[in-house]
mmCIF file of C-alpha atoms in Angstrom:
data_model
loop_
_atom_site.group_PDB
_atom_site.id
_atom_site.type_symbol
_atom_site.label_atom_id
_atom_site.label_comp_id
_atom_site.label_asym_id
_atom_site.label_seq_id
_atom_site.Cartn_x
_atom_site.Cartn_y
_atom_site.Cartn_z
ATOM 1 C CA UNK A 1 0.000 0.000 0.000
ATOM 2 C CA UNK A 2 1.155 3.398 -1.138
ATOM 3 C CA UNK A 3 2.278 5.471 2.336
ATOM 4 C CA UNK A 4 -0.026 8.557 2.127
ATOM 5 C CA UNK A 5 1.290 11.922 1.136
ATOM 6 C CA UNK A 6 0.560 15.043 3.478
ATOM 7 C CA UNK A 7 -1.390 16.878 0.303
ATOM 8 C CA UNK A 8 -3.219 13.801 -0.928
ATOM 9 C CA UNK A 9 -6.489 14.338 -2.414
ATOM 10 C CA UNK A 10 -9.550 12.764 -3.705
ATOM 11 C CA UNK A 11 -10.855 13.377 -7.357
ATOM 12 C CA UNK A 12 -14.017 14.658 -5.207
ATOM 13 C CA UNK A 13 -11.828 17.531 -4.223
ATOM 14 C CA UNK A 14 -10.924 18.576 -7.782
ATOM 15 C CA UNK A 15 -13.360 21.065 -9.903
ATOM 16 C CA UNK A 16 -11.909 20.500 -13.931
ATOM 17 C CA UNK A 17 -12.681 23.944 -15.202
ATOM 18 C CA UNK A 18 -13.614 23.855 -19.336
ATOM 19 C CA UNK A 19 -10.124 25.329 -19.906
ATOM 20 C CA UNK A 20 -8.805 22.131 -17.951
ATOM 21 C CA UNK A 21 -7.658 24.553 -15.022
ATOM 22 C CA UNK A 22 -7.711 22.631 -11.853
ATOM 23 C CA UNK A 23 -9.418 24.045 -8.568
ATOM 24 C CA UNK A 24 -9.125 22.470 -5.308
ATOM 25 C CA UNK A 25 -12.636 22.427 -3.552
ATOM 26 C CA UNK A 26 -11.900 23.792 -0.279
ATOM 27 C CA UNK A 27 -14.563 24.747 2.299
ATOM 28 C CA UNK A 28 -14.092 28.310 1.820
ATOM 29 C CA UNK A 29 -17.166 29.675 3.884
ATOM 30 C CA UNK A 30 -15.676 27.954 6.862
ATOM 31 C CA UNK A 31 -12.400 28.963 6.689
ATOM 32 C CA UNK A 32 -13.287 32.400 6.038
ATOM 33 C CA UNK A 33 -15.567 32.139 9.156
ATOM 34 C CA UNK A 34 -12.188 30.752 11.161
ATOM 35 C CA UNK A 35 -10.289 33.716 9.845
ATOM 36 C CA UNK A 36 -13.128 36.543 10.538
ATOM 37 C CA UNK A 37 -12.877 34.768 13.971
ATOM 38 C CA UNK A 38 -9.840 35.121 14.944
ATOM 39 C CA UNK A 39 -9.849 39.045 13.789
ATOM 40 C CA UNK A 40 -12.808 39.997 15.574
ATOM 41 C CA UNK A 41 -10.827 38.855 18.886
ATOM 42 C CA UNK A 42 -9.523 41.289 20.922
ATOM 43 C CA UNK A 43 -6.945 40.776 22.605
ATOM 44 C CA UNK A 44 -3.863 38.556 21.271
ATOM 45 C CA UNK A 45 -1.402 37.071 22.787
ATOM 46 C CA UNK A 46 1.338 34.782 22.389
ATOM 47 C CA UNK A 47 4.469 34.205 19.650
ATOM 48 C CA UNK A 48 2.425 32.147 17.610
ATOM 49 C CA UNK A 49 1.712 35.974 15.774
ATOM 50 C CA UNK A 50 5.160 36.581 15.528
ATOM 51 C CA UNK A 51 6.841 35.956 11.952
ATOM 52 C CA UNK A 52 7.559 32.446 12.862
ATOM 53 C CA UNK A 53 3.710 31.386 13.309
ATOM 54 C CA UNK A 54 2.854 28.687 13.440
ATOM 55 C CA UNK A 55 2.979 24.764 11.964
ATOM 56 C CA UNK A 56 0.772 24.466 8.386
ATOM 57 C CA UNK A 57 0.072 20.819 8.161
ATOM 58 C CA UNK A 58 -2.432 21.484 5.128
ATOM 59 C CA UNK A 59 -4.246 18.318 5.298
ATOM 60 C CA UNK A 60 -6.579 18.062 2.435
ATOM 61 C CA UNK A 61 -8.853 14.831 3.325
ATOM 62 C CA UNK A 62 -9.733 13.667 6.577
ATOM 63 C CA UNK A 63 -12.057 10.434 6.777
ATOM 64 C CA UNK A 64 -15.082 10.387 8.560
ATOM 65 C CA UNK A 65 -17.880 7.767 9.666
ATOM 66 C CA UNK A 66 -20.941 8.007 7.083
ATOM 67 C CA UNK A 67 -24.430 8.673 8.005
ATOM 68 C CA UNK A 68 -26.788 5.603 7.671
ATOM 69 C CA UNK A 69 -29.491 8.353 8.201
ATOM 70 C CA UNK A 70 -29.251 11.900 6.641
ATOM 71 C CA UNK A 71 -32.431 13.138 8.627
ATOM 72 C CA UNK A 72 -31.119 11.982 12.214
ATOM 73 C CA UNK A 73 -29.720 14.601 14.788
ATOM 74 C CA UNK A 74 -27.316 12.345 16.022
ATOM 75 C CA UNK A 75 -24.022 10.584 14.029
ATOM 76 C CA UNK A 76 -23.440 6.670 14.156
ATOM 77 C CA UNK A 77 -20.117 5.577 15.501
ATOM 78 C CA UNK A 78 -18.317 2.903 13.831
ATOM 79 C CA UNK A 79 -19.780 0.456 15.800
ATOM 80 C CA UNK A 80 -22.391 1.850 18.030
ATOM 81 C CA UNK A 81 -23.826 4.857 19.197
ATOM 82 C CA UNK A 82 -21.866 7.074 21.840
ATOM 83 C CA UNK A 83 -23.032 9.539 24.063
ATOM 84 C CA UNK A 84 -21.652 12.796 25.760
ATOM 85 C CA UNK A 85 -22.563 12.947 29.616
ATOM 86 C CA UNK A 86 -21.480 16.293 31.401
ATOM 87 C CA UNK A 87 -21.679 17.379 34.939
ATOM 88 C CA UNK A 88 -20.253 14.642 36.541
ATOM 89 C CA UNK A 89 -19.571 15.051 40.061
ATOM 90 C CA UNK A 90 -15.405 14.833 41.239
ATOM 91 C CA UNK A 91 -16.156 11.755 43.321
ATOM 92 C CA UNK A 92 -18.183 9.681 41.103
ATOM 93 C CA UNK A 93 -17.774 6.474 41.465
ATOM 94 C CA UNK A 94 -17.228 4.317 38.118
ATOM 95 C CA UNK A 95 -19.621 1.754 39.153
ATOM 96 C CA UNK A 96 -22.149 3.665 40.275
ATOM 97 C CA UNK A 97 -21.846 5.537 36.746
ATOM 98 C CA UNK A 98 -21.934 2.040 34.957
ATOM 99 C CA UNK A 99 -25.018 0.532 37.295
ATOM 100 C CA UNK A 100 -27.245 3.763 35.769
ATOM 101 C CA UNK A 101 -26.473 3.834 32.023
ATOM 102 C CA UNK A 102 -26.716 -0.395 32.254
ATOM 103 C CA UNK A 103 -30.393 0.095 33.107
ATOM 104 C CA UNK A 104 -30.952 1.036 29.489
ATOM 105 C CA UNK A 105 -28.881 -1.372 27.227
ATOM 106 C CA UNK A 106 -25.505 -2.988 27.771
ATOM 107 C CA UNK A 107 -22.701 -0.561 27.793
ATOM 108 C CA UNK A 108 -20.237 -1.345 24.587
ATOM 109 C CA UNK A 109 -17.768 1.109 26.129
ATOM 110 C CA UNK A 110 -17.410 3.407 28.932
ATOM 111 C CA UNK A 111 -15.025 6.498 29.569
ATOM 112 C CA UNK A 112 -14.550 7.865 32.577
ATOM 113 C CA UNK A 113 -11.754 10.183 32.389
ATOM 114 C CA UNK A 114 -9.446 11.817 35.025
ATOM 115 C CA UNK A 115 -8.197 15.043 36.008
ATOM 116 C CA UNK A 116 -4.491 14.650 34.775
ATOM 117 C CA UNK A 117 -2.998 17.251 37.890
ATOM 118 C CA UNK A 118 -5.438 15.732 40.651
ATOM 119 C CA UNK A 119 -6.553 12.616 40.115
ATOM 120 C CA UNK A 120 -10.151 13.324 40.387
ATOM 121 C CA UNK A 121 -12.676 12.729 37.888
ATOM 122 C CA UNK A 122 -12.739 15.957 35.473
ATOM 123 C CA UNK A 123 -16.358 15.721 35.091
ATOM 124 C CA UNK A 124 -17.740 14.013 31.928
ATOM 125 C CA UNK A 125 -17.863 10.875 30.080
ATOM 126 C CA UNK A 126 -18.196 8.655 26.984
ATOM 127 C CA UNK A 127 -20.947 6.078 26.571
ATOM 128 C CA UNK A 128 -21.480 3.810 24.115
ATOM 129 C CA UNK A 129 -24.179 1.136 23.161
ATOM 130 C CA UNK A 130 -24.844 -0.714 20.473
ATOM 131 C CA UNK A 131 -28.479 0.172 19.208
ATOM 132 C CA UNK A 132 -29.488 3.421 18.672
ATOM 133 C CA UNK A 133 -32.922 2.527 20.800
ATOM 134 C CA UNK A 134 -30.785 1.910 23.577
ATOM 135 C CA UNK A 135 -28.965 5.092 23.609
ATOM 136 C CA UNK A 136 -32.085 6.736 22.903
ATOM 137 C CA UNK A 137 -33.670 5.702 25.792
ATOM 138 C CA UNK A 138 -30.234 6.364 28.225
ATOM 139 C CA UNK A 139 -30.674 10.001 26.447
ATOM 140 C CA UNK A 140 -34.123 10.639 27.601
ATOM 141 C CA UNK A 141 -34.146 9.169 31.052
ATOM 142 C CA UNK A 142 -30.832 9.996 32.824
ATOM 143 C CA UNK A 143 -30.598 13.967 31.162
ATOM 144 C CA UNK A 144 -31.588 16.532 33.684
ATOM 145 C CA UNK A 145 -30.828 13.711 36.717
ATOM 146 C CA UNK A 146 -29.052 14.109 40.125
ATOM 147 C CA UNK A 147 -26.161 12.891 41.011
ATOM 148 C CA UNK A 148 -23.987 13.262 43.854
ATOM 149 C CA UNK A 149 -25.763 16.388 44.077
ATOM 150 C CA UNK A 150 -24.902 17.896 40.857
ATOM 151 C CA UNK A 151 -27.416 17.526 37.510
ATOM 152 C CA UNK A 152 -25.742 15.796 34.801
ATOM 153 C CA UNK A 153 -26.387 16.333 31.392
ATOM 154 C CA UNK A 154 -26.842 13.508 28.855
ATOM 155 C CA UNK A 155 -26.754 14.180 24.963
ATOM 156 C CA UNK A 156 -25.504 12.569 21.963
ATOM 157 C CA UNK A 157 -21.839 13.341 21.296
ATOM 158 C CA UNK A 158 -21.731 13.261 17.621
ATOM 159 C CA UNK A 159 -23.970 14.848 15.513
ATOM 160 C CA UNK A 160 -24.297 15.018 11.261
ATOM 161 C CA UNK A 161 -21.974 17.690 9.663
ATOM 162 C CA UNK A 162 -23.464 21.389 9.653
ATOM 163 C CA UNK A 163 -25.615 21.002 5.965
ATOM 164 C CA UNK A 164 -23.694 23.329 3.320
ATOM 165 C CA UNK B 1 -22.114 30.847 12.514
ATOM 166 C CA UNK B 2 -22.602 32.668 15.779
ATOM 167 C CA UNK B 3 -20.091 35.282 16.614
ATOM 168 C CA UNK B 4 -19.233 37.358 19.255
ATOM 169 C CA UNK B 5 -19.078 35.788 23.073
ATOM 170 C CA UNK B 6 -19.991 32.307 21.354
ATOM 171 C CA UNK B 7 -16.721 32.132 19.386
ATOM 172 C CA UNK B 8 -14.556 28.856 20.051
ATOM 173 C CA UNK B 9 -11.780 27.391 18.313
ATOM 174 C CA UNK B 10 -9.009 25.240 19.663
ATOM 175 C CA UNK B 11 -5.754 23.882 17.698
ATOM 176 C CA UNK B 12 -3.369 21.414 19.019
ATOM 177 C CA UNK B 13 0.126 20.692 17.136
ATOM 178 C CA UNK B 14 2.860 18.554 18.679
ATOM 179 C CA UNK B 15 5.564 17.415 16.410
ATOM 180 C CA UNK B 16 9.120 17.343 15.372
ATOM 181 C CA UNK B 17 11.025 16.650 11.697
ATOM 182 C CA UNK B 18 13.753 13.833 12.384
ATOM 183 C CA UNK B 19 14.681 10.413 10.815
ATOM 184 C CA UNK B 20 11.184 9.303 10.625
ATOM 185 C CA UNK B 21 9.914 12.145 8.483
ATOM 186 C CA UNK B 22 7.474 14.755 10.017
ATOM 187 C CA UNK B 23 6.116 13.270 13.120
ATOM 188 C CA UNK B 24 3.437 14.934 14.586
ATOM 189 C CA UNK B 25 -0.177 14.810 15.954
ATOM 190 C CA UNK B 26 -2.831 17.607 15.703
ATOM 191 C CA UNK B 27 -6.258 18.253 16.545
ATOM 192 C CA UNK B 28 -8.982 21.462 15.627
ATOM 193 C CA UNK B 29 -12.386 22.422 16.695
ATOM 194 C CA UNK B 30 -14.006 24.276 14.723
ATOM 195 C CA UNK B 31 -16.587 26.567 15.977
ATOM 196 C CA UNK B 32 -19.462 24.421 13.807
ATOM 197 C CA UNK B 33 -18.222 21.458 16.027
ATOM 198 C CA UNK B 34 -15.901 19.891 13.683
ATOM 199 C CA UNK B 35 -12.792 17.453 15.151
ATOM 200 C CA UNK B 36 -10.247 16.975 12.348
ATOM 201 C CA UNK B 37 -7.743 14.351 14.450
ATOM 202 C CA UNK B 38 -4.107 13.594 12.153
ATOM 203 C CA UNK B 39 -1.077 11.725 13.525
ATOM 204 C CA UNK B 40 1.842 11.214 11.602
ATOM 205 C CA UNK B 41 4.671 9.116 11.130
ATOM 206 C CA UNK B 42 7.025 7.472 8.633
ATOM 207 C CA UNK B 43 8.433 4.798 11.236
ATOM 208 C CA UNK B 44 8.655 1.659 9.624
ATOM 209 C CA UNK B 45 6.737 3.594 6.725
ATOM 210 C CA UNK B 46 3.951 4.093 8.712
ATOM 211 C CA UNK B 47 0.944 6.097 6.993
ATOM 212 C CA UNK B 48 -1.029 9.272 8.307
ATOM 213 C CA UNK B 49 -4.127 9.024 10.027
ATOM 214 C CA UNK B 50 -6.697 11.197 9.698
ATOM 215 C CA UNK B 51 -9.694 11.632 11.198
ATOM 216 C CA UNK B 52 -13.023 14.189 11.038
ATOM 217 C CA UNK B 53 -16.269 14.009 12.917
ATOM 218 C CA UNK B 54 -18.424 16.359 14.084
ATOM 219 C CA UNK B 55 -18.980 16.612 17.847
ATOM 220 C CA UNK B 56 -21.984 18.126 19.781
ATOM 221 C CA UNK B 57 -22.806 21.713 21.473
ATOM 222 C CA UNK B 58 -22.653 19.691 24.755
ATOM 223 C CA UNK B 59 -18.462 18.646 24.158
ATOM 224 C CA UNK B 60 -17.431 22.003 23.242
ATOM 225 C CA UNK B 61 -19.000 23.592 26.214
ATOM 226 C CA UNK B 62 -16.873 20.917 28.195
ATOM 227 C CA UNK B 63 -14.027 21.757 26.336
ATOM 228 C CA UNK B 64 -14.682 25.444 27.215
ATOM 229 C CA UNK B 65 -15.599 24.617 30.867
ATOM 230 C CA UNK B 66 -11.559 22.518 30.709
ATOM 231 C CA UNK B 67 -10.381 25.742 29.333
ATOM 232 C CA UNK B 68 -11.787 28.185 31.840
ATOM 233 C CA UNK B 69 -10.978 26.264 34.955
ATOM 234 C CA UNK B 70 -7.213 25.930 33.976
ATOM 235 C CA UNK B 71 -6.993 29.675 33.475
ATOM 236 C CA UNK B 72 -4.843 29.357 30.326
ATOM 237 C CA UNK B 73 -6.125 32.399 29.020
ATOM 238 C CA UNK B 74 -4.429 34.542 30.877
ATOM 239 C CA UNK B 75 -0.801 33.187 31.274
ATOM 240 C CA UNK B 76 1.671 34.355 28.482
ATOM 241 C CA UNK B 77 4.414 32.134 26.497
ATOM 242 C CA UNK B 78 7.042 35.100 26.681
ATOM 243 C CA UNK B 79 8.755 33.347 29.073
ATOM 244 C CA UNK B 80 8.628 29.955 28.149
ATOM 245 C CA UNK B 81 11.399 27.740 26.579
ATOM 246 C CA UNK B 82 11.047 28.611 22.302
ATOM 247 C CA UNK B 83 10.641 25.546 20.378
ATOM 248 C CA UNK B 84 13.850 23.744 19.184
ATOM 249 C CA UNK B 85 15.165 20.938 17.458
ATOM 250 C CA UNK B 86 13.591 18.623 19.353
ATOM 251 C CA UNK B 87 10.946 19.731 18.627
ATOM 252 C CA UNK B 88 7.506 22.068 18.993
ATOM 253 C CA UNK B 89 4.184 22.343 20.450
ATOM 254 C CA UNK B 90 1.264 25.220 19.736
ATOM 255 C CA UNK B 91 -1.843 25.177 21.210
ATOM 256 C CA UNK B 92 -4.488 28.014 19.531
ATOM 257 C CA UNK B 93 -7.694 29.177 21.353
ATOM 258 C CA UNK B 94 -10.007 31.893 20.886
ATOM 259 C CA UNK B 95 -12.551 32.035 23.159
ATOM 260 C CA UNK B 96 -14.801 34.952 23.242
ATOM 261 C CA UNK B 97 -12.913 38.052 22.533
ATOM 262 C CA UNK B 98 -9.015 36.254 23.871
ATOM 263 C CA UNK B 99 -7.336 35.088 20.797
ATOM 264 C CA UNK B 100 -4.183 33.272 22.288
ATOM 265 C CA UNK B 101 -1.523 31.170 19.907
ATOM 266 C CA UNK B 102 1.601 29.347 21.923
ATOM 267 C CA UNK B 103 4.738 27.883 21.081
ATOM 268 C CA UNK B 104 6.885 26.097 23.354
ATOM 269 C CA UNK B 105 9.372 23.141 22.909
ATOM 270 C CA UNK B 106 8.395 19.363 23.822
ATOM 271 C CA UNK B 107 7.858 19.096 27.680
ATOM 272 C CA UNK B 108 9.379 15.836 28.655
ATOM 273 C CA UNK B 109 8.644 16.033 32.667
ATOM 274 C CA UNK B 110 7.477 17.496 35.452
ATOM 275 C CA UNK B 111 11.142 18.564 35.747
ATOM 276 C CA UNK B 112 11.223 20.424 32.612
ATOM 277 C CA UNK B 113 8.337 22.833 34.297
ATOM 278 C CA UNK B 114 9.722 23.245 37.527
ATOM 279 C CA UNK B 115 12.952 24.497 35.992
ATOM 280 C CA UNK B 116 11.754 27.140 33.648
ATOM 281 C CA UNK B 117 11.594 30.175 33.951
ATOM 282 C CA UNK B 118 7.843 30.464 34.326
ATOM 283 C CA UNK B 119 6.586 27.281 36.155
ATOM 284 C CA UNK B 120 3.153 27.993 37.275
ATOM 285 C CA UNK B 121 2.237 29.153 33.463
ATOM 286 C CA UNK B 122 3.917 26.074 31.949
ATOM 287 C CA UNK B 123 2.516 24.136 34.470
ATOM 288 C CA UNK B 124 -0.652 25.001 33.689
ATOM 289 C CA UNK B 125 -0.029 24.555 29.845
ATOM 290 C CA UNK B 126 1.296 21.010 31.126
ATOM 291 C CA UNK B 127 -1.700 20.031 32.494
ATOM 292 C CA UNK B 128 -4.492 21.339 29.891
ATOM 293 C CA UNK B 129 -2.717 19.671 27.278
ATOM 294 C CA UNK B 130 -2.918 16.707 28.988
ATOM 295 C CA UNK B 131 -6.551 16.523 29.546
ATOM 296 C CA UNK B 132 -7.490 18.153 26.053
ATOM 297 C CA UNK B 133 -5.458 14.858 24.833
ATOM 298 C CA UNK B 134 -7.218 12.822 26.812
ATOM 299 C CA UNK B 135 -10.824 14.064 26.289
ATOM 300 C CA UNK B 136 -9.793 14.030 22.279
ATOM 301 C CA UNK B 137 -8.004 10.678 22.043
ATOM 302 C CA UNK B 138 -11.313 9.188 23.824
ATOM 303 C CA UNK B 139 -13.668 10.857 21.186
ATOM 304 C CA UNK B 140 -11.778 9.864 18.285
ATOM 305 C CA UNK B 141 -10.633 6.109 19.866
ATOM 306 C CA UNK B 142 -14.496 5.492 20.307
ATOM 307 C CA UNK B 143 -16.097 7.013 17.163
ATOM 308 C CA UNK B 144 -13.264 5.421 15.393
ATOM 309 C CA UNK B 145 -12.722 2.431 17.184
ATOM 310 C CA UNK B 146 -8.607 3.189 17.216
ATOM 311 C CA UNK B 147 -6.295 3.580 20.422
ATOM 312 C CA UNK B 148 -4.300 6.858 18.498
ATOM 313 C CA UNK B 149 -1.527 6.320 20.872
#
């Protein structure tokens, strides 16, 4: 197999003009948005502005998981549907996290991640199932809930791409 | 796309040019909620991954919450050691109306903080970049069903 250059491309990615000029497709609109961004900040900081800059990896074509349904809010994962939980309390336990997202289906995959300076939980998760119904149902019942004293939120974590 | 106090976009770069080509790993959020995820490498001709996906509202408010609570915003990289040969890191936010773009060199320890000339900034770099890679390896391992490390 070919290694992969940094500027490799897709013939998707290439507009033929009549002439037989070729145009990259790039997703101008956004990138113009990113730019108008960054200028309406202000205040700047940092020697990333300075003539040096900063690292252009110019990436042309990143791959992606494809919808099975256009019309759905929420994005399949390559093998099952993952959700976003925020708010979770410092002390959580993992079980006790587990033992109320198990109600609903049975959990693919579970992340629970830590504060890297003190150990403690930083305060969200990954979930994932295997149906859609499942997740669905996690979703509905456990957003809005109590825990430890603190409401945690429950919500799909990938969603389709913005429609151009 | 909504403007003003709503802005968001993060950039991570870490990488180096050596023996093994240009080695590096990056990540991006856009403010639409797009991850683009690449990690390089020619070791033993290795290939580049590279990853999109779009995330929800509810992850980039985390990521804003992480962001926040370390205080990055206001340290300052004036101080801190330039990148080298060994190689670079930049980390890009704007948040709001704070537009901040760092360069440092590879931290390899603990060690390498507490003997710079600005430890509590660094440290705090140290730290953030730590659980931004941890928060972005999990969303693209799972989604992708890859360990990126």
């Amino acid at each position: 197999m070919a290694s992969a250059d940094i500027l490799d491309y897709e013939a998707d990615d290439i507009d033929m003009e009549e002439d037989g000029e070729v145009n990259f497709i790039l997703d101008n609109s956004v990138l113009d948005g990113i730019v108008r961004m960054k200028e309406a900040a202000k205040r700047r900081k940092g020697r990333g502005f300075a003539s040096e800059g900063t690292t252009k990896t110019e990436i042309k074509h990143y791959e992606g998981v494809e919808a099975d349904d256009e019309d759905d809010v929420a994005q399949k994962s390559v093998e099952g549907w993952i959700l976003f939980v925020s708010g979770v309390h410092e002390e959580a336990s993992d079980d006790e996290l587990r033992d109320k997202f198990s109600e609903f289906g049975q959990i693919k995959n579970f992340h629970l991640n830590l504060d890297r300076r003190t150990g403690f939980i930083k305060g969200y998760a990954l979930v994932e199932y295997e149906k859609r119904s499942e997740a669905e149902a996690a979703r509905v019942n456990l957003d809005n809930t109590d825990m430890l004293g603190q409401i945690i939120r429950v919500n799909w974590c990938f969603v389709q791409p913005p429609k151009k | 796309m909504p403007r003003g106090k709503n802005d968001f976009y993060l950039r991570y770069y870490v990488g180096h040019k050596g023996k093994f080509g240009h080695e590096f790993l990056e990540f991006e959020f856009r403010p639409d909620g797009k991850l683009r995820y690449a990690n390089n490498s020619n070791y033993k001709n290795d290939v580049m991954i590279r990853k999109e996906c779009t995330v929800n509202v509810c992850v980039i408010d985390e990521l804003r919450r992480l962001i926040d609570d370390s205080e990055i915003m206001q340290e300052d990289d004036t101080m801190w050691p330039p990148p080298d040969r060994v190689g670079r890191q930049e980390l890009e936010i704007v948040m709001g109306d704070d537009h901040i773009s760092f360069t440092t060199s590879k931290i390899g320890s603990l060690v390498d903080v507490n003997t710079s000339k600005d430890p509590e900034g660094l440290r705090c770099f140290y730290y953030l970049v730590q659980d931004l890679k941890c928060c972005v390896f999990s969303l693209i391992g799972l989604h992708f069903k890859i360990k990126p490390i």
